Short mmCIF file of C-alpha atoms in Angstrom, two decimals:
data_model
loop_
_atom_site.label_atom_id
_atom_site.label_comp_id
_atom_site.label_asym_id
_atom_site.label_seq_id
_atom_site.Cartn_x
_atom_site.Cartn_y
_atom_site.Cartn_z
CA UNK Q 102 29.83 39.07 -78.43
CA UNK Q 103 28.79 36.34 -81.10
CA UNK Q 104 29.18 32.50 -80.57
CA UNK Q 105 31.44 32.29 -83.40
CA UNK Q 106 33.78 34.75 -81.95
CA UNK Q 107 33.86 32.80 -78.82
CA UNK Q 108 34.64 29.82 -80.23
CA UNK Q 109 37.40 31.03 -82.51
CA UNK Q 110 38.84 32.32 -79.19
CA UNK Q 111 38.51 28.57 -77.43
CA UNK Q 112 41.87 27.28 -77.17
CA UNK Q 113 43.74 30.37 -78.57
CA UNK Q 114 47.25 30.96 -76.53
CA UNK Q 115 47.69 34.02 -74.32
CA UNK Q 116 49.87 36.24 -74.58
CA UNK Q 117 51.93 36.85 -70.83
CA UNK Q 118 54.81 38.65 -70.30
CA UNK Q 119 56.94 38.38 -66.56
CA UNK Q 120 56.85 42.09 -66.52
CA UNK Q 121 53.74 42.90 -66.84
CA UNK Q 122 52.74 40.02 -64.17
CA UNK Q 123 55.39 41.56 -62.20
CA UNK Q 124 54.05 44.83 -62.72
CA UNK Q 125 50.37 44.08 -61.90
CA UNK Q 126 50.68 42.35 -58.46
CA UNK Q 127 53.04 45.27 -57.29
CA UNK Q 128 50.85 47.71 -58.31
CA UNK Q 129 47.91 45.81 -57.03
CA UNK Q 130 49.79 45.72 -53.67
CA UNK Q 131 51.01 49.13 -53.11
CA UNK Q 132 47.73 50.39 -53.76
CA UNK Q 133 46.30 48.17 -51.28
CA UNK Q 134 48.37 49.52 -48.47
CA UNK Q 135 48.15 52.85 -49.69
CA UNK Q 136 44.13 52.52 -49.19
CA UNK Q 137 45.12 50.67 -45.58
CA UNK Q 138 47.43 52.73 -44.56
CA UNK Q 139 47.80 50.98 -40.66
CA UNK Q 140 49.82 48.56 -42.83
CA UNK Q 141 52.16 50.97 -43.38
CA UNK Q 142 52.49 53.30 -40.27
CA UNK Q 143 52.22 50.01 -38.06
CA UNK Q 144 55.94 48.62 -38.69
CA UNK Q 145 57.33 52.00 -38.84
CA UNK Q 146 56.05 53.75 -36.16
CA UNK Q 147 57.06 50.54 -33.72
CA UNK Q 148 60.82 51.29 -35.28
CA UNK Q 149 60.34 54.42 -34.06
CA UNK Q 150 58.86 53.98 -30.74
CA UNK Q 151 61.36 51.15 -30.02
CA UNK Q 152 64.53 53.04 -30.77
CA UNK Q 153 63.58 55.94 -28.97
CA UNK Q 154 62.47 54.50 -25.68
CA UNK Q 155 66.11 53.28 -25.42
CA UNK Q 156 68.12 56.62 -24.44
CA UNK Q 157 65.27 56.84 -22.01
CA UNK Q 158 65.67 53.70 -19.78
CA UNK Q 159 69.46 53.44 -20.05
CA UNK Q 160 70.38 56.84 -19.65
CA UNK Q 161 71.35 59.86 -22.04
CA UNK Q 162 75.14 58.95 -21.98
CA UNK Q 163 76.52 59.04 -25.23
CA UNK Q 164 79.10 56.68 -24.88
CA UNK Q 165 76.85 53.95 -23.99
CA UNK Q 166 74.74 54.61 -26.29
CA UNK Q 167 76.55 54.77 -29.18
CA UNK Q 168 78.22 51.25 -28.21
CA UNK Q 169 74.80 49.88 -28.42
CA UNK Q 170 73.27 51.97 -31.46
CA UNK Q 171 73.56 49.01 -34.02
CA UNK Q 172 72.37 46.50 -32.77
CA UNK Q 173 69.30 48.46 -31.44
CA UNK Q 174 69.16 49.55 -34.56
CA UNK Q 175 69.30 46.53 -36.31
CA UNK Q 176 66.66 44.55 -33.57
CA UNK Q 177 63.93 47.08 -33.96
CA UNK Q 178 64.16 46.24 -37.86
CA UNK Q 179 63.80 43.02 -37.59
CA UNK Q 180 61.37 43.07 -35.22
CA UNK Q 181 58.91 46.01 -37.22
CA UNK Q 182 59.72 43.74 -40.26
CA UNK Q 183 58.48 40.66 -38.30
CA UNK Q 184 55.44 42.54 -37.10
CA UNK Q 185 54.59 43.14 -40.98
CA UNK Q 186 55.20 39.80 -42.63
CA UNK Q 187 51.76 38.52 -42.03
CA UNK Q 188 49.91 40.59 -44.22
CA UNK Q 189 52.30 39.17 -47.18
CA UNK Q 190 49.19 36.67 -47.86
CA UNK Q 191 47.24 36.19 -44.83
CA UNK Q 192 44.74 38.80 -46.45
CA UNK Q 193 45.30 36.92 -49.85
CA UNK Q 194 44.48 34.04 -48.29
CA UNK Q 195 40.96 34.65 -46.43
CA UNK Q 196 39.68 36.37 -49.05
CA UNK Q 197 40.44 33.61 -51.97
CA UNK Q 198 42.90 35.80 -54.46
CA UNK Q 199 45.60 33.38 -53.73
CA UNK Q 200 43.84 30.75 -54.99
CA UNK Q 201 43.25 32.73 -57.74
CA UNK Q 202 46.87 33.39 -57.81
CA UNK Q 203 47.72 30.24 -57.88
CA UNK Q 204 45.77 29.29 -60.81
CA UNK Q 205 46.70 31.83 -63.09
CA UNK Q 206 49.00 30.98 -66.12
CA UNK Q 207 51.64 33.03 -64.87
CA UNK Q 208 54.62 31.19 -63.17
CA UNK Q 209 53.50 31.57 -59.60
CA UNK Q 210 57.51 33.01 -58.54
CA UNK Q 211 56.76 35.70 -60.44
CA UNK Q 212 54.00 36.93 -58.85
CA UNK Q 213 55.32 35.88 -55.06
CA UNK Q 214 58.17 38.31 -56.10
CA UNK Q 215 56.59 41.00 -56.83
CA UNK Q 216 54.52 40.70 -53.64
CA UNK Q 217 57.69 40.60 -51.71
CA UNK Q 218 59.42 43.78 -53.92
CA UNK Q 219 56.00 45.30 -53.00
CA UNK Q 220 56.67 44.50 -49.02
CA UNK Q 221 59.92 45.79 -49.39
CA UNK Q 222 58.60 48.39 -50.28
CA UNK Q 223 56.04 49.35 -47.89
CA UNK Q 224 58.09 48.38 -44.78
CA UNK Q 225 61.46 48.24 -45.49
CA UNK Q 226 62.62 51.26 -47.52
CA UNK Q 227 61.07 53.50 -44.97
CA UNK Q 228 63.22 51.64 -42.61
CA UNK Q 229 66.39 52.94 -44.81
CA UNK Q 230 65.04 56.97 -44.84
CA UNK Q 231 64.22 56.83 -41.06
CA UNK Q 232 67.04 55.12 -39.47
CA UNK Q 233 70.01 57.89 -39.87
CA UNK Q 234 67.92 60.35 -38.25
CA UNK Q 235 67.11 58.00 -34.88
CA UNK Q 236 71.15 57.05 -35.18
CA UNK Q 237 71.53 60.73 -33.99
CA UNK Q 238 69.23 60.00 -31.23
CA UNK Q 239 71.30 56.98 -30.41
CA UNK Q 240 74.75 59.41 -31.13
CA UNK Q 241 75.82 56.44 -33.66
CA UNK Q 242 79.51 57.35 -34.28
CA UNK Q 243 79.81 59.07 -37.09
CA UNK Q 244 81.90 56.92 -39.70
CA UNK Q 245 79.48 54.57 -39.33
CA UNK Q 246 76.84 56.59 -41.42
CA UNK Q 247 77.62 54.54 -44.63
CA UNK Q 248 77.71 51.61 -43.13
CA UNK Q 249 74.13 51.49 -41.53
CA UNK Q 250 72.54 52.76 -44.50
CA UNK Q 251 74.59 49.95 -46.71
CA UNK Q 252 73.96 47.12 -44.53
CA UNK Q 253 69.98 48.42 -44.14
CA UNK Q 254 69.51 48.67 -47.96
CA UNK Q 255 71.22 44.79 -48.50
CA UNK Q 256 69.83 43.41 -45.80
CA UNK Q 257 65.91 44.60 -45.09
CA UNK Q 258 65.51 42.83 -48.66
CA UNK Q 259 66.45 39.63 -47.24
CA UNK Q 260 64.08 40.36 -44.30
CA UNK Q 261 61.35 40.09 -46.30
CA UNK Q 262 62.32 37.52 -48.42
CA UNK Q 263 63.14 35.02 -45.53
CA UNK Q 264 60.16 36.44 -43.97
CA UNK Q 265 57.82 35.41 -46.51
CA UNK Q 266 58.87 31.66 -46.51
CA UNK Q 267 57.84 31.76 -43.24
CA UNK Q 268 54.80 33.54 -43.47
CA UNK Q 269 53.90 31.00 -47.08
CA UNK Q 270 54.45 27.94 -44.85
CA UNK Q 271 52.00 29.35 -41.41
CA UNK Q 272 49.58 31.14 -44.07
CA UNK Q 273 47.05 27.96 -43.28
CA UNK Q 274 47.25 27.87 -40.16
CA UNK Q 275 44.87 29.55 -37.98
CA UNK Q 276 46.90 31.34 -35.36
CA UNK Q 277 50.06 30.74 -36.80
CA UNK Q 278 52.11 33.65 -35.55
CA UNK Q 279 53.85 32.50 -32.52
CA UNK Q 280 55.14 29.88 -35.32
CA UNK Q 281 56.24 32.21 -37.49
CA UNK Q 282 58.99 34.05 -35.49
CA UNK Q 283 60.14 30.70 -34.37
CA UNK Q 284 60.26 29.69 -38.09
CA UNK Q 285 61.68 33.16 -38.81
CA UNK Q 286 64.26 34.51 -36.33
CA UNK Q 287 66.57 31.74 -36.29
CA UNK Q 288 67.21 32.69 -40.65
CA UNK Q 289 67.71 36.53 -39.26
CA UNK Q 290 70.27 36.09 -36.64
CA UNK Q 291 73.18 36.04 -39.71
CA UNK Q 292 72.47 39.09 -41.25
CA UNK Q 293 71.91 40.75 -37.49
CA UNK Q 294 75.40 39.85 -36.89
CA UNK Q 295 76.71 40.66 -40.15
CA UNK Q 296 75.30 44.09 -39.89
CA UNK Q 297 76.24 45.18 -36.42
CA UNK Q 298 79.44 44.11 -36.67
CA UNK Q 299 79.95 45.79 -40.68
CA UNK Q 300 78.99 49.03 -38.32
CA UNK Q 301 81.21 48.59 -35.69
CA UNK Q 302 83.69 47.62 -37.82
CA UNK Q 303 83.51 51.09 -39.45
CA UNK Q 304 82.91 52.93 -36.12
CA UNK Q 305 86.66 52.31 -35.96
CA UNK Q 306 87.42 53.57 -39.34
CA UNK Q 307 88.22 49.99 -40.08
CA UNK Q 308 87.30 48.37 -43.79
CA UNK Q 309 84.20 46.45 -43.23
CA UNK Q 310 83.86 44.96 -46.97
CA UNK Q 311 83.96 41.19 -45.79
CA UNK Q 312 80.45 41.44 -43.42
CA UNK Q 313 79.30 43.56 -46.94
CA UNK Q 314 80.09 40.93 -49.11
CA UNK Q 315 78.76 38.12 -46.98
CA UNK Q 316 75.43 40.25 -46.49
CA UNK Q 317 75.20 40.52 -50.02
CA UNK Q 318 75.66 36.65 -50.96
CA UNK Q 319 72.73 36.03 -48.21
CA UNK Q 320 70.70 38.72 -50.38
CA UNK Q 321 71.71 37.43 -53.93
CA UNK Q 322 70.87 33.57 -52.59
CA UNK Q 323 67.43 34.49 -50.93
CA UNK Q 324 66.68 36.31 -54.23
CA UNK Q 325 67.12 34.15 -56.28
CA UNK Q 326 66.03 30.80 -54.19
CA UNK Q 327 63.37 32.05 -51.92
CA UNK Q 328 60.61 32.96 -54.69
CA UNK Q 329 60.93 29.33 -55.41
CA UNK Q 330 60.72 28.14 -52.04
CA UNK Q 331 57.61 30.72 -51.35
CA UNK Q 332 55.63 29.26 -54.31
CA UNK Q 333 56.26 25.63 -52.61
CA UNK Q 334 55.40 26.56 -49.41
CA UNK Q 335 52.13 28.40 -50.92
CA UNK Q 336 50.80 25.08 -52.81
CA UNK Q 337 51.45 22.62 -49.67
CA UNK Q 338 49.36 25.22 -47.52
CA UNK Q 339 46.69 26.29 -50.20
CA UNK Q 340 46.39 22.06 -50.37
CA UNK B 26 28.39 22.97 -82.27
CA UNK B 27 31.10 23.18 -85.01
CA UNK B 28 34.56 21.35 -84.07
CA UNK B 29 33.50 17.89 -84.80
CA UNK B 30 37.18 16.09 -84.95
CA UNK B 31 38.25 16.86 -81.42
CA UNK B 32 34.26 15.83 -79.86
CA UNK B 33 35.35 12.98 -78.73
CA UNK B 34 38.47 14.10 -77.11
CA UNK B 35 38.06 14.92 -73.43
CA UNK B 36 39.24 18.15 -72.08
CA UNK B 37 39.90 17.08 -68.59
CA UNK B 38 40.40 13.69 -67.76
CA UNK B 39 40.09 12.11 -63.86
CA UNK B 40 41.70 8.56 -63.45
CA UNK B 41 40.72 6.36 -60.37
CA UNK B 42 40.96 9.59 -57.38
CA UNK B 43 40.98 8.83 -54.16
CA UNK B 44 40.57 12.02 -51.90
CA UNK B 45 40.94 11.47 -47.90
CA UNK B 46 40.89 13.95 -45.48
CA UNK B 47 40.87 14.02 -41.49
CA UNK B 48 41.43 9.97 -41.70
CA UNK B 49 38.14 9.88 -43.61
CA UNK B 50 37.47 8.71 -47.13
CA UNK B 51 35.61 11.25 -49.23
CA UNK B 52 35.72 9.21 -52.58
CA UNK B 53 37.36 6.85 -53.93
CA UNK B 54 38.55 5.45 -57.86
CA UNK B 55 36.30 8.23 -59.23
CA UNK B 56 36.45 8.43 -62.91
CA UNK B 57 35.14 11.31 -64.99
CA UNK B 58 35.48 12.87 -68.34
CA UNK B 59 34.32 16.52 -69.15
CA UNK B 60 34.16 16.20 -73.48
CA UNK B 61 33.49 19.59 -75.12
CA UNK B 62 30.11 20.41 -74.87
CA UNK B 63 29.75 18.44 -71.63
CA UNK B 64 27.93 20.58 -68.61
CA UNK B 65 28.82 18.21 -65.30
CA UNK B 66 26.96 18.94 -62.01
CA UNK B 67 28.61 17.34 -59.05
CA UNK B 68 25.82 16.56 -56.55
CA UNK B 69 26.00 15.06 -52.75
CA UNK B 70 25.68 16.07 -49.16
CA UNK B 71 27.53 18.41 -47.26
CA UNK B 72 30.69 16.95 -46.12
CA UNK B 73 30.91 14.59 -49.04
CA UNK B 74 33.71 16.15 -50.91
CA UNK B 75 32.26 17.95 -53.95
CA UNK B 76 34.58 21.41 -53.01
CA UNK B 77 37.87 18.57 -52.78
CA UNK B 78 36.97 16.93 -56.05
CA UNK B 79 36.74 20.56 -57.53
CA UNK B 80 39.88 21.50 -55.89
CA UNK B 81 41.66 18.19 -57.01
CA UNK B 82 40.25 18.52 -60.66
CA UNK B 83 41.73 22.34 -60.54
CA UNK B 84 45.19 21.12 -59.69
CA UNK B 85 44.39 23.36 -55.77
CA UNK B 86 44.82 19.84 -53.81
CA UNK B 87 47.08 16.89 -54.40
CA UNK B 88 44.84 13.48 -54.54
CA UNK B 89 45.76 10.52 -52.51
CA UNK B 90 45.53 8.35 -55.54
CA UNK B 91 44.94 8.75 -58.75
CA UNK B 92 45.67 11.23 -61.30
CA UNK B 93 44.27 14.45 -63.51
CA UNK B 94 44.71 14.52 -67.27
CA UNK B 95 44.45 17.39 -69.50
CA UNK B 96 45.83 16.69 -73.03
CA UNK B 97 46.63 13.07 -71.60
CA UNK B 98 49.48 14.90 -70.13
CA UNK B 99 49.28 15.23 -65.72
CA UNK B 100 48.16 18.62 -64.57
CA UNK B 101 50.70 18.75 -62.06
CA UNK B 102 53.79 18.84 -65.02
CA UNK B 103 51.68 20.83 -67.41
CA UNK B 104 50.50 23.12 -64.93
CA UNK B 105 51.00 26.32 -67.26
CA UNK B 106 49.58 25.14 -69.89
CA UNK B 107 46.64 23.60 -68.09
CA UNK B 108 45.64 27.08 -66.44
CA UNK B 109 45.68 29.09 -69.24
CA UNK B 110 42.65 26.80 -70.02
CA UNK B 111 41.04 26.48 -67.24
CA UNK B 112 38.65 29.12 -65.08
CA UNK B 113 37.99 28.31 -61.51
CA UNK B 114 35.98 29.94 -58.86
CA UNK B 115 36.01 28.87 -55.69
CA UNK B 116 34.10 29.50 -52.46
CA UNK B 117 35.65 32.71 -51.62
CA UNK B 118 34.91 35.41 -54.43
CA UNK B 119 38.68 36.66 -54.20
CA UNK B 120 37.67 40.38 -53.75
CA UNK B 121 39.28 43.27 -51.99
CA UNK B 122 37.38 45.73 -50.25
CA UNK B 123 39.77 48.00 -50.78
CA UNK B 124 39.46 48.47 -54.36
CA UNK B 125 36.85 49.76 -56.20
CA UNK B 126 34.64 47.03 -58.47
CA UNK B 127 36.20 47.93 -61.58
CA UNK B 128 39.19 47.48 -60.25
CA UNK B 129 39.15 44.30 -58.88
CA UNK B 130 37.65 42.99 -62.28
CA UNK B 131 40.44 44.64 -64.38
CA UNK B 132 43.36 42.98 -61.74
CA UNK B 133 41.35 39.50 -62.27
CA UNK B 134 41.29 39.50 -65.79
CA UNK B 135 44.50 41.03 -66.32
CA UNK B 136 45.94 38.45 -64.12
CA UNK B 137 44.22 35.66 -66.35
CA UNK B 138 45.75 37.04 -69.01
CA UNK B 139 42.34 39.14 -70.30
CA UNK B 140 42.19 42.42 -72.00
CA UNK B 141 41.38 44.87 -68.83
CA UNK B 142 40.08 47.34 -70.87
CA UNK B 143 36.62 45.57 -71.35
CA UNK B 144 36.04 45.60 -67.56
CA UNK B 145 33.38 48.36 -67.58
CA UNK B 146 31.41 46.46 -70.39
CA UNK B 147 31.52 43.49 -68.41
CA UNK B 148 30.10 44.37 -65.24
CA UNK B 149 27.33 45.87 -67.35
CA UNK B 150 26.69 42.56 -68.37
CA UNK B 151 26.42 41.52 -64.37
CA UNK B 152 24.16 44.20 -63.25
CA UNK B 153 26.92 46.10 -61.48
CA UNK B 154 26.12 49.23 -63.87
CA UNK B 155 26.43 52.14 -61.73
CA UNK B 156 28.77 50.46 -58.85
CA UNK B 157 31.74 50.36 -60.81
CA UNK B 158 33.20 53.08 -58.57
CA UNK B 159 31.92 51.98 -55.38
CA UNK B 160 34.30 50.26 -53.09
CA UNK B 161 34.06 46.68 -52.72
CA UNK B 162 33.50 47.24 -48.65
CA UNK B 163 30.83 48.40 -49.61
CA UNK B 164 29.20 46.01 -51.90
CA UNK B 165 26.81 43.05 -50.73
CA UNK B 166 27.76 39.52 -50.57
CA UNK B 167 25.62 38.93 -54.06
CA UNK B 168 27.37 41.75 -55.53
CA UNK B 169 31.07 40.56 -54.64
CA UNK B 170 30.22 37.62 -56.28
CA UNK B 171 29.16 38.58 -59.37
CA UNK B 172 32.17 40.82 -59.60
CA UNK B 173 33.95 37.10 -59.37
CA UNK B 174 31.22 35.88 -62.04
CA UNK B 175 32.29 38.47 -64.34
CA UNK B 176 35.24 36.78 -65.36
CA UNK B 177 33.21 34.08 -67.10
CA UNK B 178 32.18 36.69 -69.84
CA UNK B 179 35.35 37.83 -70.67
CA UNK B 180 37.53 34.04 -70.62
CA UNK B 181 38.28 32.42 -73.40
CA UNK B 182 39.88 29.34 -71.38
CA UNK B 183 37.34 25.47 -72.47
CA UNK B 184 37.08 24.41 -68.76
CA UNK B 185 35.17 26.11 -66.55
CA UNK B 186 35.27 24.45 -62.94
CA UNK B 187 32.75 26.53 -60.13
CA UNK B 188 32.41 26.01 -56.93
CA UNK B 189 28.64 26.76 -56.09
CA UNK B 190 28.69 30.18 -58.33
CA UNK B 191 24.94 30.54 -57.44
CA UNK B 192 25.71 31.49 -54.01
CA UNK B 193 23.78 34.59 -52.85
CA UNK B 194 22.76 35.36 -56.82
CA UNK B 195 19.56 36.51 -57.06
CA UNK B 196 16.62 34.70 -59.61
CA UNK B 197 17.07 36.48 -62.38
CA UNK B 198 21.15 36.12 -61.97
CA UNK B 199 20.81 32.66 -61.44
CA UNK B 200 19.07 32.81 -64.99
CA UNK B 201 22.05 34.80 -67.13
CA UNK B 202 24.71 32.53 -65.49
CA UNK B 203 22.52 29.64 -66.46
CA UNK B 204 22.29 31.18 -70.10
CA UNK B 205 26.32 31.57 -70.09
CA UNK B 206 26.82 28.29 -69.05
CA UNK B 207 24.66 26.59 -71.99
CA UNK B 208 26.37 29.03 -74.65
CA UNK B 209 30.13 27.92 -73.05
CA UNK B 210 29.01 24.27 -73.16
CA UNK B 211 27.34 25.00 -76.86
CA UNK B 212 30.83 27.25 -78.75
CA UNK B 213 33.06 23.38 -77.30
CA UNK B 214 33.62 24.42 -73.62
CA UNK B 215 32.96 22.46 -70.95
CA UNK B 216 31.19 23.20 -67.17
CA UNK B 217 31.91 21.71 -63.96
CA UNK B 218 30.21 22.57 -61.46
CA UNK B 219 28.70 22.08 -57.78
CA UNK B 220 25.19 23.77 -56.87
CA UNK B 221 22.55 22.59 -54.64
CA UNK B 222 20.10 24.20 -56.96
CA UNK B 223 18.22 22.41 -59.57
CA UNK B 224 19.24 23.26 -63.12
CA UNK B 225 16.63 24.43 -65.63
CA UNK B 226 18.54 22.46 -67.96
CA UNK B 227 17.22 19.71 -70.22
CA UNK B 228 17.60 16.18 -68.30
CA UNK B 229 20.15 15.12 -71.16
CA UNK B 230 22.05 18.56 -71.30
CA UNK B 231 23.76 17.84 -68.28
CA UNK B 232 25.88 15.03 -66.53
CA UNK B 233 25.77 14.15 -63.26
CA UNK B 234 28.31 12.94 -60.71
CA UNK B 235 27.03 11.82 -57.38
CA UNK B 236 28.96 11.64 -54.45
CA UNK B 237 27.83 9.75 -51.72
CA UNK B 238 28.28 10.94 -47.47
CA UNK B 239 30.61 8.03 -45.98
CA UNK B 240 30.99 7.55 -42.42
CA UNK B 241 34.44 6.17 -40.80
CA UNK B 242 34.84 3.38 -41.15
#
């Protein structure tokens, strides 16, 4: 490249576009766990393990355990989702890409959303396919089907959303963990409740629209704030 | 150098910091200016604050006192504008082990807003000919580096702002990135950096801010 070509660049405006920020960091991301796949199997295989060690200490009877199926349910998610928040941006963070992050001349919410879209993702869609099949371990009542996979889809996404305020805020801090699901669960404990009770709501063939509605304001509101909040959080513990 | 009208017009602008960390003042009312052309080596001990001042001049860190210009404006409400301008490189090359070479230089200079497709070319330019397919993981600490370094032939940002880029660069490295650094400061660009390296620079080619160890007081 020439020196005049250089310096007719100087100064020159980029052209960015949200999507194709958006784009990049999820692809980025996915590919990263796809080439770490522990990432990936970690969170989901301690759904699995959790849910299915319950029929065996309480006891194959399927009254029980259907009484109990959502919220056991609903506890191993947010558990396997709390066991997955801290590669959000710990990884990010040790290496020096979020600083890098940071400084690009895309608006930093941008890019924390796609991060958490790519999270979602990884840990929390699997979630969604897995769950109906360990409700029939758990003999989950059958009218309650639609519910559990309604309530998972709505409310996994705020999981990670909430999640990753938390995780922005600890990110500095060397073993900031036991922090983090003290930051964390308090925020999760509405949508638990919300969620078991839109299932047993429908267990009893019973319209369960009002816990739907109010699970979907808590999504729409973390959408739309938490990004913001993330980016914050990021700067004060980048500083 | 060609654009004599805006010479004189600084491209980054430092107004009485004051940086204090752990109870302990690093520096305090520093004043700089970086004008086009301008290649600024920030000198001093270890532990005397030349990564903070970076940090602080890249808009990373909040100053106690004291405030960054670029465009006279604050970099803190122009904070778009001001990184599409600016390069920085910090301690930490920013590179995944996961990915292959290539592909962490096409996410960095996509994400800086740089055409990806020239990534190849570029890491010809860094002696990384031949690894572009290797996974980072597998690289050496030199080579991450200069996967970091790459960026600088491909940005078209004024202010560059490095945070010792000659770490673990071999001689003849150390020599290109030299090189790059003259031409930058030559097309109107300007350098900051920290190194504790002597520059084969001409004495006059390049400013000097010296930072000074304080104890508590």
């Amino acid at each position: 490249m020439s020196d005049t070509a250089i310096t007719s660049q100087l100064n020159q405006p980029i052209a960015l576009s949200y999507r194709s920020a958006f784009m990049l960091i999820l692809k980025r991301d996915v590919t990263l766990a796809f080439r770490h796949k522990d990432d990936i199997i970690n969170p989901i295989l301690f759904f699995i393990i959790v849910i299915t060690l319950f029929p065996l200490g309480i006891g194959p009877e399927a009254n029980t355990l259907s009484r109990i199926a959502p919220g056991i349910i609903w506890v191993a998610a947010l558990l396997s989702t709390l066991l997955s928040l801290d590669r959000l941006f710990k990884s990010d963070y040790n290496d020096g890409s979020l600083e890098q992050m940071l400084l690009s001349p895309h608006p930093i919410f941008i890019l924390v959303l796609a991060k958490i879209v790519a999270h979602w993702l990884l840990t929390g869609l699997p979630l969604i396919f897995i769950a109906p099949l360990l409700a029939v371990l758990l003999h989950l009542n059958e009218n309650s089907y639609g519910a559990l996979m309604i309530t998972l889809l709505l409310g996994t996404p705020i999981l990670s959303l909430i999640g990753a305020i938390g995780v922005a805020l600890t990110v500095g801090i060397k073993k900031g963990g036991v922090l983090l699901s003290l930051l964390v669960l308090p925020l999760y404990i509405p949508v638990l409740i919300f969620a078991t009770s839109a299932i047993d709501t429908a267990a009893m063939n019973l319209p369960f629209t009002g816990q739907l509605a109010i699970i979907a304001a808590l999504f729409f509101s973390t959408l739309t704030l938490a990004p913001f909040a993330v980016s914050s959080a990021l700067k004060v513990s980048t500083n | 150098m060609n654009s004599t009208e805006s010479l004189n017009q600084p491209l980054l602008e430092a107004n009485n910091l004051t940086c204090i960390r752990e109870d302990r003042v690093l520096f305090e009312s520093l004043n700089m200016q970086a004008l086009p052309g301008d290649i600024i080596q920030v000198e001093g001990p270890n532990g005397s604050g030349k990564t903070s001042l970076l940090r602080i001049l890249a808009g990373l860190s909040r100053p106690y006192e004291g405030d960054v210009l670029f465009n006279k404006t604050s970099i803190g409400k122009a904070h778009e504008d001001y990184h599409q301008n600016l390069l920085y490189l910090g301690h930490l090359p920013g590179v995944k082990g996961e990915m292959t070479a290539q592909e962490n230089l096409e996410f960095n200079l996509s994400l800086h807003g740089m055409a990806p497709e020239n990534a190849e070319k570029t890491l010809a330019e860094v002696n990384l000919l031949g690894f572009e397919d290797a996974l980072a993981s597998h690289l050496s600490a030199g080579q991450h580096r200069r996967i970091a370094l790459a960026k600088l032939w491909q940005s078209k940002a004024p202010i560059w702002i490095l945070d010792e880029p000659f770490t673990a660069i071999d001689k003849l490295g150390v020599k290109n990135l030299e090189a790059k650094f003259l031409q930058h400061a030559n097309n109107g660009g300007c350098v900051i950096l920290t190194t504790h390296q002597d520059l084969s620079f001409p004495e006059n080619r390049v400013k000097k801010v010296t930072l000074q160890y304080r104890f508590f007081k």
